[in-house]
CSV table of C-alpha atoms and ligand atoms in Angstrom, one decimal:
chain,number,residue,atom,x,y,z
E,1,MET,CA,16.1,4.8,-35.7
E,2,PRO,CA,18.9,2.5,-34.7
E,3,GLN,CA,16.7,-0.6,-34.3
E,4,GLN,CA,13.1,-1.6,-35.1
E,5,ILE,CA,10.8,-0.4,-32.4
E,6,GLU,CA,7.4,-0.6,-34.2
E,7,PHE,CA,5.7,-4.0,-34.2
E,8,ARG,CA,2.3,-5.4,-35.0
E,9,CYS,CA,1.6,-7.7,-32.2
E,10,GLN,CA,-1.2,-10.2,-31.7
E,11,ILE,CA,-3.2,-10.3,-28.5
E,12,VAL,CA,-3.0,-13.9,-27.3
E,13,LYS,CA,-4.8,-13.5,-23.9
E,14,ARG,CA,-7.1,-11.1,-22.2
E,15,GLN,CA,-7.9,-11.2,-18.5
E,16,GLN,CA,-10.3,-8.9,-16.7
E,17,PRO,CA,-9.7,-9.3,-12.9
E,18,ASN,CA,-12.3,-6.7,-12.1
E,19,ALA,CA,-14.4,-3.9,-13.7
E,20,SER,CA,-11.5,-1.4,-13.7
E,21,PHE,CA,-8.6,-3.4,-15.0
E,22,VAL,CA,-7.7,-5.5,-18.0
E,23,ILE,CA,-4.5,-7.5,-18.5
E,24,LEU,CA,-3.5,-8.1,-22.2
E,25,THR,CA,-0.8,-10.5,-23.2
E,26,PHE,CA,0.9,-10.0,-26.6
E,27,ALA,CA,3.0,-12.2,-28.8
E,28,SER,CA,6.3,-10.4,-29.6
E,29,PRO,CA,9.5,-12.3,-29.3
E,30,GLU,CA,11.4,-9.0,-29.9
E,31,ILE,CA,9.8,-7.0,-27.1
E,32,ALA,CA,9.8,-10.0,-24.8
E,33,SER,CA,13.5,-10.6,-25.2
E,34,LEU,CA,14.6,-6.9,-25.1
E,35,ALA,CA,12.3,-5.4,-22.4
E,36,MET,CA,13.7,-4.4,-19.0
E,37,PRO,CA,11.7,-3.6,-15.9
E,38,GLY,CA,10.4,0.0,-15.9
E,39,GLN,CA,10.3,0.2,-19.7
E,40,PHE,CA,7.0,0.8,-21.5
E,41,VAL,CA,5.2,0.3,-24.8
E,42,ASN,CA,3.3,3.0,-26.7
E,43,ILE,CA,0.1,1.3,-27.9
E,44,SER,CA,-2.1,2.5,-30.7
E,45,ALA,CA,-5.7,2.9,-29.7
E,46,ASP,CA,-6.7,3.3,-33.3
E,47,LYS,CA,-8.1,6.8,-33.8
E,48,PHE,CA,-6.3,8.2,-30.8
E,49,LEU,CA,-2.7,9.1,-30.1
E,50,ARG,CA,-0.8,6.1,-28.8
E,51,ARG,CA,-1.1,5.4,-25.1
E,52,PRO,CA,2.0,4.7,-22.9
E,53,ILE,CA,1.6,1.6,-20.8
E,54,GLY,CA,4.3,0.0,-18.6
E,55,ILE,CA,5.4,-3.6,-19.3
E,56,MET,CA,4.0,-5.8,-16.5
E,57,SER,CA,5.8,-9.1,-17.2
E,58,VAL,CA,7.7,-11.0,-19.9
E,59,ASP,CA,7.9,-14.6,-20.8
E,60,ARG,CA,11.1,-14.6,-22.7
E,61,GLU,CA,10.9,-18.3,-23.7
E,62,GLN,CA,7.4,-18.1,-25.1
E,63,GLY,CA,8.1,-14.6,-26.6
E,64,LEU,CA,5.2,-13.0,-24.8
E,65,PHE,CA,4.7,-9.9,-22.7
E,66,SER,CA,1.8,-8.6,-20.7
E,67,VAL,CA,0.5,-5.1,-19.7
E,68,GLY,CA,-2.0,-4.2,-17.1
E,69,ILE,CA,-4.4,-1.4,-18.0
E,70,ARG,CA,-6.7,0.7,-15.8
E,71,ILE,CA,-9.7,1.9,-17.8
E,72,GLN,CA,-9.5,5.7,-17.5
E,73,GLY,CA,-10.7,7.4,-20.6
E,74,GLU,CA,-11.5,6.6,-24.2
E,75,GLY,CA,-8.1,5.4,-25.2
E,76,THR,CA,-7.7,2.8,-22.5
E,77,LEU,CA,-11.4,1.9,-22.9
E,78,ASN,CA,-10.7,1.1,-26.5
E,79,LEU,CA,-7.7,-1.0,-25.6
E,80,SER,CA,-9.6,-2.8,-22.9
E,81,VAL,CA,-12.2,-4.3,-25.2
E,82,LEU,CA,-9.7,-5.8,-27.7
E,83,GLN,CA,-10.0,-9.6,-27.8
E,84,PRO,CA,-7.4,-12.4,-28.4
E,85,GLY,CA,-6.5,-12.6,-32.1
E,86,HIS,CA,-6.6,-8.9,-32.7
E,87,TYR,CA,-3.4,-7.2,-33.9
E,88,VAL,CA,-2.2,-3.9,-32.4
E,89,SER,CA,0.5,-1.5,-33.4
E,90,LEU,CA,3.1,-1.0,-30.6
E,91,LEU,CA,6.3,1.0,-30.2
E,92,GLY,CA,8.6,-0.6,-27.7
E,93,PRO,CA,10.3,-1.4,-25.5
E,94,LEU,CA,10.7,2.3,-24.8
E,95,GLY,CA,12.5,4.5,-22.2
E,96,HIS,CA,15.1,3.8,-19.5
E,97,GLY,CA,14.0,1.3,-16.8
E,98,PHE,CA,15.1,0.7,-13.3
E,99,LYS,CA,18.9,0.1,-12.7
E,100,LEU,CA,18.7,-3.0,-10.5
E,101,ASP,CA,22.0,-4.8,-10.9
E,102,ASN,CA,24.0,-3.2,-8.1
E,103,TYR,CA,21.5,-4.1,-5.4
E,104,ASP,CA,21.0,-7.2,-3.2
E,105,ARG,CA,17.6,-6.1,-2.1
E,106,VAL,CA,14.8,-4.2,-4.0
E,107,ILE,CA,11.7,-2.8,-2.2
E,108,THR,CA,9.1,-1.9,-4.8
E,109,VAL,CA,6.6,0.7,-3.7
E,110,GLY,CA,3.5,0.9,-6.0
E,111,GLY,CA,0.2,2.6,-6.0
E,112,GLY,CA,-2.6,2.7,-8.6
E,113,THR,CA,-1.4,1.5,-12.0
E,114,GLY,CA,2.2,1.7,-10.7
E,115,VAL,CA,1.9,-1.8,-9.3
E,116,PHE,CA,1.9,-3.2,-12.9
E,117,PRO,CA,5.4,-2.2,-14.0
E,118,LEU,CA,6.7,-3.0,-10.5
E,119,PHE,CA,5.5,-6.6,-10.9
E,120,PHE,CA,8.1,-6.9,-13.7
E,121,VAL,CA,10.7,-5.6,-11.2
E,122,GLN,CA,9.8,-8.4,-8.8
E,123,GLN,CA,9.9,-11.0,-11.6
E,124,TYR,CA,13.4,-9.8,-12.5
E,125,CYS,CA,14.5,-9.9,-8.9
E,126,GLN,CA,13.3,-13.5,-8.5
E,127,GLU,CA,15.1,-14.5,-11.7
E,128,HIS,CA,18.4,-12.8,-10.7
E,129,GLY,CA,18.7,-13.8,-7.0
E,130,ILE,CA,17.8,-10.3,-5.7
E,131,GLU,CA,15.7,-10.2,-2.5
E,132,GLY,CA,12.4,-8.6,-3.6
E,133,ILE,CA,10.0,-6.9,-1.1
E,134,ALA,CA,6.8,-5.7,-2.6
E,135,VAL,CA,4.9,-2.8,-1.0
E,136,CYS,CA,1.5,-2.1,-2.7
E,137,GLY,CA,-1.1,0.5,-1.9
E,138,TYR,CA,-4.7,0.2,-3.0
E,139,ARG,CA,-8.0,2.0,-2.4
E,140,SER,CA,-9.6,-1.1,-1.0
E,141,ALA,CA,-9.3,-4.9,-1.0
E,142,ALA,CA,-12.0,-5.1,-3.7
E,143,GLU,CA,-9.9,-2.8,-5.9
E,144,SER,CA,-6.6,-4.5,-5.3
E,145,ILE,CA,-4.8,-6.2,-8.1
E,146,LEU,CA,-1.9,-8.7,-8.6
E,147,THR,CA,-1.8,-9.5,-4.8
E,148,GLU,CA,-1.5,-13.3,-5.5
E,149,GLU,CA,1.1,-12.7,-8.1
E,150,PHE,CA,3.2,-10.5,-5.9
E,151,THR,CA,2.9,-12.9,-3.0
E,152,LYS,CA,4.2,-15.8,-5.2
E,153,THR,CA,7.0,-13.8,-6.7
E,154,ALA,CA,8.4,-11.5,-4.0
E,155,CYS,CA,10.3,-12.7,-0.9
E,156,ALA,CA,7.9,-10.6,1.3
E,157,VAL,CA,4.9,-8.4,0.7
E,158,SER,CA,3.1,-5.6,2.5
E,159,PHE,CA,-0.3,-4.5,1.2
E,160,ALA,CA,-2.0,-1.3,2.4
E,161,SER,CA,-5.4,0.0,1.6
E,162,ASP,CA,-7.1,3.4,2.2
E,163,ALA,CA,-10.2,1.5,3.3
E,164,GLY,CA,-8.3,-0.3,6.1
E,165,ASP,CA,-9.3,-3.7,4.9
E,166,MET,CA,-5.8,-5.1,4.0
E,167,THR,CA,-2.8,-5.8,6.2
E,168,ILE,CA,-1.9,-2.1,6.7
E,169,ALA,CA,-4.5,0.7,7.0
E,170,GLY,CA,-3.4,3.7,4.9
E,171,HIS,CA,-1.3,4.3,1.8
E,172,ALA,CA,1.8,2.6,0.5
E,173,GLY,CA,4.0,5.1,2.4
E,174,HIS,CA,2.6,3.7,5.7
E,175,ALA,CA,3.5,0.2,4.6
E,176,LEU,CA,6.9,1.2,3.5
E,177,ALA,CA,7.7,2.8,6.9
E,178,GLY,CA,6.9,-0.5,8.5
E,179,VAL,CA,9.2,-2.4,6.1
E,180,ILE,CA,12.1,0.0,6.6
E,181,ALA,CA,11.7,0.0,10.4
E,182,ASP,CA,11.7,-3.8,10.3
E,183,LEU,CA,15.0,-3.9,8.3
E,184,ILE,CA,16.6,-1.4,10.7
E,185,GLU,CA,15.5,-3.4,13.7
E,186,LYS,CA,17.1,-6.5,12.1
E,187,LYS,CA,20.3,-4.4,11.5
E,188,ALA,CA,20.1,-5.3,7.8
E,189,ASP,CA,22.8,-3.8,5.5
E,190,LEU,CA,20.9,-1.1,3.6
E,191,SER,CA,23.9,0.1,1.5
E,192,ARG,CA,22.9,-2.3,-1.4
E,193,THR,CA,19.1,-1.8,-1.0
E,194,LEU,CA,17.0,0.1,-3.6
E,195,ILE,CA,13.5,1.5,-3.3
E,196,ALA,CA,11.8,1.4,-6.7
E,197,ALA,CA,8.6,3.5,-6.7
E,198,CYS,CA,5.9,3.9,-9.3
E,199,GLY,CA,2.5,5.5,-8.8
E,200,PRO,CA,0.9,8.8,-7.8
E,201,LYS,CA,3.5,11.6,-7.4
E,202,ILE,CA,2.7,12.2,-3.8
E,203,MET,CA,3.3,8.5,-3.0
E,204,MET,CA,6.7,8.5,-4.8
E,205,ARG,CA,7.7,11.7,-3.1
E,206,THR,CA,6.9,10.1,0.3
E,207,ALA,CA,8.9,7.0,-0.7
E,208,ALA,CA,11.8,9.2,-1.8
E,209,GLU,CA,11.8,11.1,1.5
E,210,GLN,CA,11.7,7.9,3.6
E,211,ALA,CA,14.5,6.4,1.5
E,212,ALA,CA,16.7,9.6,2.0
E,213,ALA,CA,16.0,9.5,5.7
E,214,ALA,CA,17.1,5.9,6.0
E,215,GLY,CA,20.1,6.3,3.6
E,216,ILE,CA,18.6,4.0,1.0
E,217,SER,CA,18.9,4.6,-2.8
E,218,CYS,CA,15.7,5.4,-4.6
E,219,GLN,CA,14.6,5.4,-8.2
E,220,VAL,CA,11.1,6.6,-9.3
E,221,SER,CA,9.1,6.1,-12.5
E,222,LEU,CA,7.5,9.4,-13.6
E,223,GLU,CA,4.2,9.4,-15.5
E,224,GLU,CA,3.9,12.5,-17.6
E,225,ARG,CA,1.3,12.7,-20.5
E,226,MET,CA,3.0,11.5,-23.6
E,227,ALA,CA,2.5,11.7,-27.4
E,228,CYS,CA,5.4,10.3,-29.5
E,229,GLY,CA,7.0,8.3,-26.7
E,230,VAL,CA,10.4,8.4,-28.4
E,231,GLY,CA,11.9,11.8,-27.5
E,232,VAL,CA,10.8,13.9,-30.5
E,233,CYS,CA,7.6,15.9,-29.6
E,234,LEU,CA,8.7,17.3,-26.2
E,235,VAL,CA,5.1,16.8,-24.8
E,236,CYS,CA,6.5,14.9,-21.8
E,237,VAL,CA,9.2,17.4,-20.6
E,238,CYS,CA,9.7,17.5,-16.8
E,239,LYS,CA,12.2,19.4,-14.6
E,240,THR,CA,15.2,17.4,-13.2
E,241,LYS,CA,18.4,18.3,-11.4
E,242,GLY,CA,21.7,17.6,-13.2
E,243,SER,CA,24.7,16.2,-11.3
E,244,ASP,CA,25.8,19.9,-10.7
E,245,GLY,CA,22.4,20.7,-9.2
E,246,GLU,CA,21.4,22.8,-12.2
E,247,ILE,CA,17.7,22.5,-13.2
E,248,GLU,CA,17.3,20.8,-16.6
E,249,ASN,CA,14.5,19.8,-18.9
E,250,SER,CA,14.3,16.1,-19.3
E,251,ARG,CA,12.0,14.1,-21.6
E,252,CYS,CA,10.2,11.6,-19.5
E,253,CYS,CA,9.8,9.2,-22.3
E,254,ALA,CA,13.4,9.1,-23.6
E,255,ASP,CA,15.5,10.2,-20.6
E,256,GLY,CA,13.2,8.4,-18.2
E,257,PRO,CA,10.6,7.3,-17.2
E,258,VAL,CA,12.8,6.1,-14.4
E,259,PHE,CA,15.0,8.7,-12.7
E,260,ASP,CA,17.1,8.7,-9.5
E,261,ALA,CA,14.8,10.2,-6.9
E,262,GLU,CA,17.5,12.8,-6.0
E,263,ALA,CA,17.3,14.2,-9.6
E,264,VAL,CA,13.5,14.8,-9.5
E,265,VAL,CA,12.2,18.3,-8.9
E,266,TRP,CA,9.0,17.5,-7.0
I,1,FAD,C1,5.5,5.6,-18.7
I,1,FAD,C2,4.0,5.4,-18.4
I,1,FAD,C3,3.6,4.2,-18.0
I,1,FAD,C4,2.3,3.9,-17.8
I,1,FAD,N1,1.9,2.7,-17.4
I,1,FAD,C5,0.6,2.4,-17.2
I,1,FAD,C6,0.2,1.1,-16.9
I,1,FAD,O1,1.0,0.2,-16.8
I,1,FAD,N2,-1.2,0.9,-16.8
I,1,FAD,C7,-2.1,1.9,-16.9
I,1,FAD,O2,-3.3,1.6,-16.8
I,1,FAD,N3,-1.7,3.2,-17.2
I,1,FAD,C8,-0.4,3.4,-17.4
I,1,FAD,N4,0.0,4.7,-17.7
I,1,FAD,C9,-1.1,5.8,-17.8
I,1,FAD,C10,-1.8,5.7,-19.1
I,1,FAD,O3,-0.9,6.0,-20.2
I,1,FAD,C11,-3.0,6.7,-19.1
I,1,FAD,O4,-3.9,6.3,-18.2
I,1,FAD,C12,-3.6,6.7,-20.4
I,1,FAD,O5,-2.8,7.4,-21.4
I,1,FAD,C13,-5.0,7.4,-20.3
I,1,FAD,O6,-5.5,7.4,-21.7
I,1,FAD,P1,-7.1,7.4,-21.9
I,1,FAD,O7,-7.3,7.8,-23.3
I,1,FAD,O8,-7.8,6.2,-21.4
I,1,FAD,O9,-7.5,8.6,-21.0
I,1,FAD,P2,-7.7,10.1,-21.2
I,1,FAD,O10,-9.1,10.4,-21.7
I,1,FAD,O11,-6.5,10.6,-22.1
I,1,FAD,O12,-7.5,10.5,-19.7
I,1,FAD,C14,-8.2,9.9,-18.7
I,1,FAD,C15,-7.6,10.2,-17.4
I,1,FAD,O13,-6.3,9.6,-17.4
I,1,FAD,C16,-5.3,10.7,-17.0
I,1,FAD,N5,-4.1,10.5,-17.8
I,1,FAD,C17,-4.0,10.6,-19.2
I,1,FAD,N6,-2.7,10.4,-19.5
I,1,FAD,C18,-2.0,10.0,-18.4
I,1,FAD,C19,-0.7,9.7,-18.1
I,1,FAD,N7,0.2,9.7,-19.0
I,1,FAD,N8,-0.4,9.4,-16.8
I,1,FAD,C20,-1.3,9.5,-15.9
I,1,FAD,N9,-2.6,9.8,-16.1
I,1,FAD,C21,-3.0,10.1,-17.3
I,1,FAD,C22,-6.0,11.9,-17.4
I,1,FAD,O14,-5.5,13.0,-16.6
I,1,FAD,C23,-7.5,11.6,-17.1
I,1,FAD,O15,-7.7,11.8,-15.7
I,1,FAD,C24,1.3,5.0,-17.9
I,1,FAD,C25,1.7,6.3,-18.3
I,1,FAD,C26,3.1,6.5,-18.6
I,1,FAD,C27,3.5,7.8,-19.0
I,2,FES,S1,6.4,12.0,-25.6
I,2,FES,FE1,7.3,12.9,-27.3
I,2,FES,S2,9.2,13.6,-26.4
I,2,FES,FE2,8.3,12.4,-24.8
């Protein structure tokens, strides 16, 4: 491999905002300095295959990075109980992240665990003078996560919940429609606006359709089941369209996880 990607990293902080989510912060000057929004780490959960988890934020000065984990099955449960001081084997930073540098405005559209990697996008936008608008969809206010952090970091936020107890009733697509309508009403230049989506496939597809209808660029982060995380085992293969429209097999881990929405075969 061209550069070191396997590290033993110490957990320096563990936060549990609610019963379903844990945020772990690791000391790793290498990963903190190299990571770009949309990239992920493949974390060893001891007896299991590694688990891919998006990078949620970096502190490049302190050499720290954080991940947000939803406790789903045994692997994430094992990760969720690790305490500060524990060392974990990590591969990273892996994959191709979001391409943000040609844009003046980035609208992140996240649902479920997709909000975690998109927080890194908002952090990057804040640091690079890009107008960041955060659209997040949750099941309910009680199950929402990172709302304060998004509110502090993004220029504007729109939070939706299925339960109807947040600003917008419904899913992230409903909130995105409002954001786009607002920009159109203000006659905003959308030619250098990007929609960056991560979350359930149906949500990303809706975001991609809304982006196409409004003439806005769109990139989506696909979440396939993974094993090696580095392009070798082919567990994560998904169908994409090449520039000539031909259907191709892409490795979500190494060719993605972020793809142009137009290239995705939904
Ligand atoms: C690029 C990438 C980034 C990710 N980022 C995050 C993140 O920031 N935070 C987070 O909590 N999770 C993230 N995930 C999903 C996470 O990897 C899975 O939830 C985890 O592997 C489940 O492992 P488990 O052992 O707990 O559950 P398992 O027992 O293996 O499965 C439990 C449930 O999780 C589902 N699941 C398993 N693997 C995946 C997967 N790859 N994608 C979606 N669902 C899966 C299963 O279908 C099942 O319903 C990401 C996945 C990918 C591919
Ligand atoms: S997970 Fe092995 S090739 Fe992608």
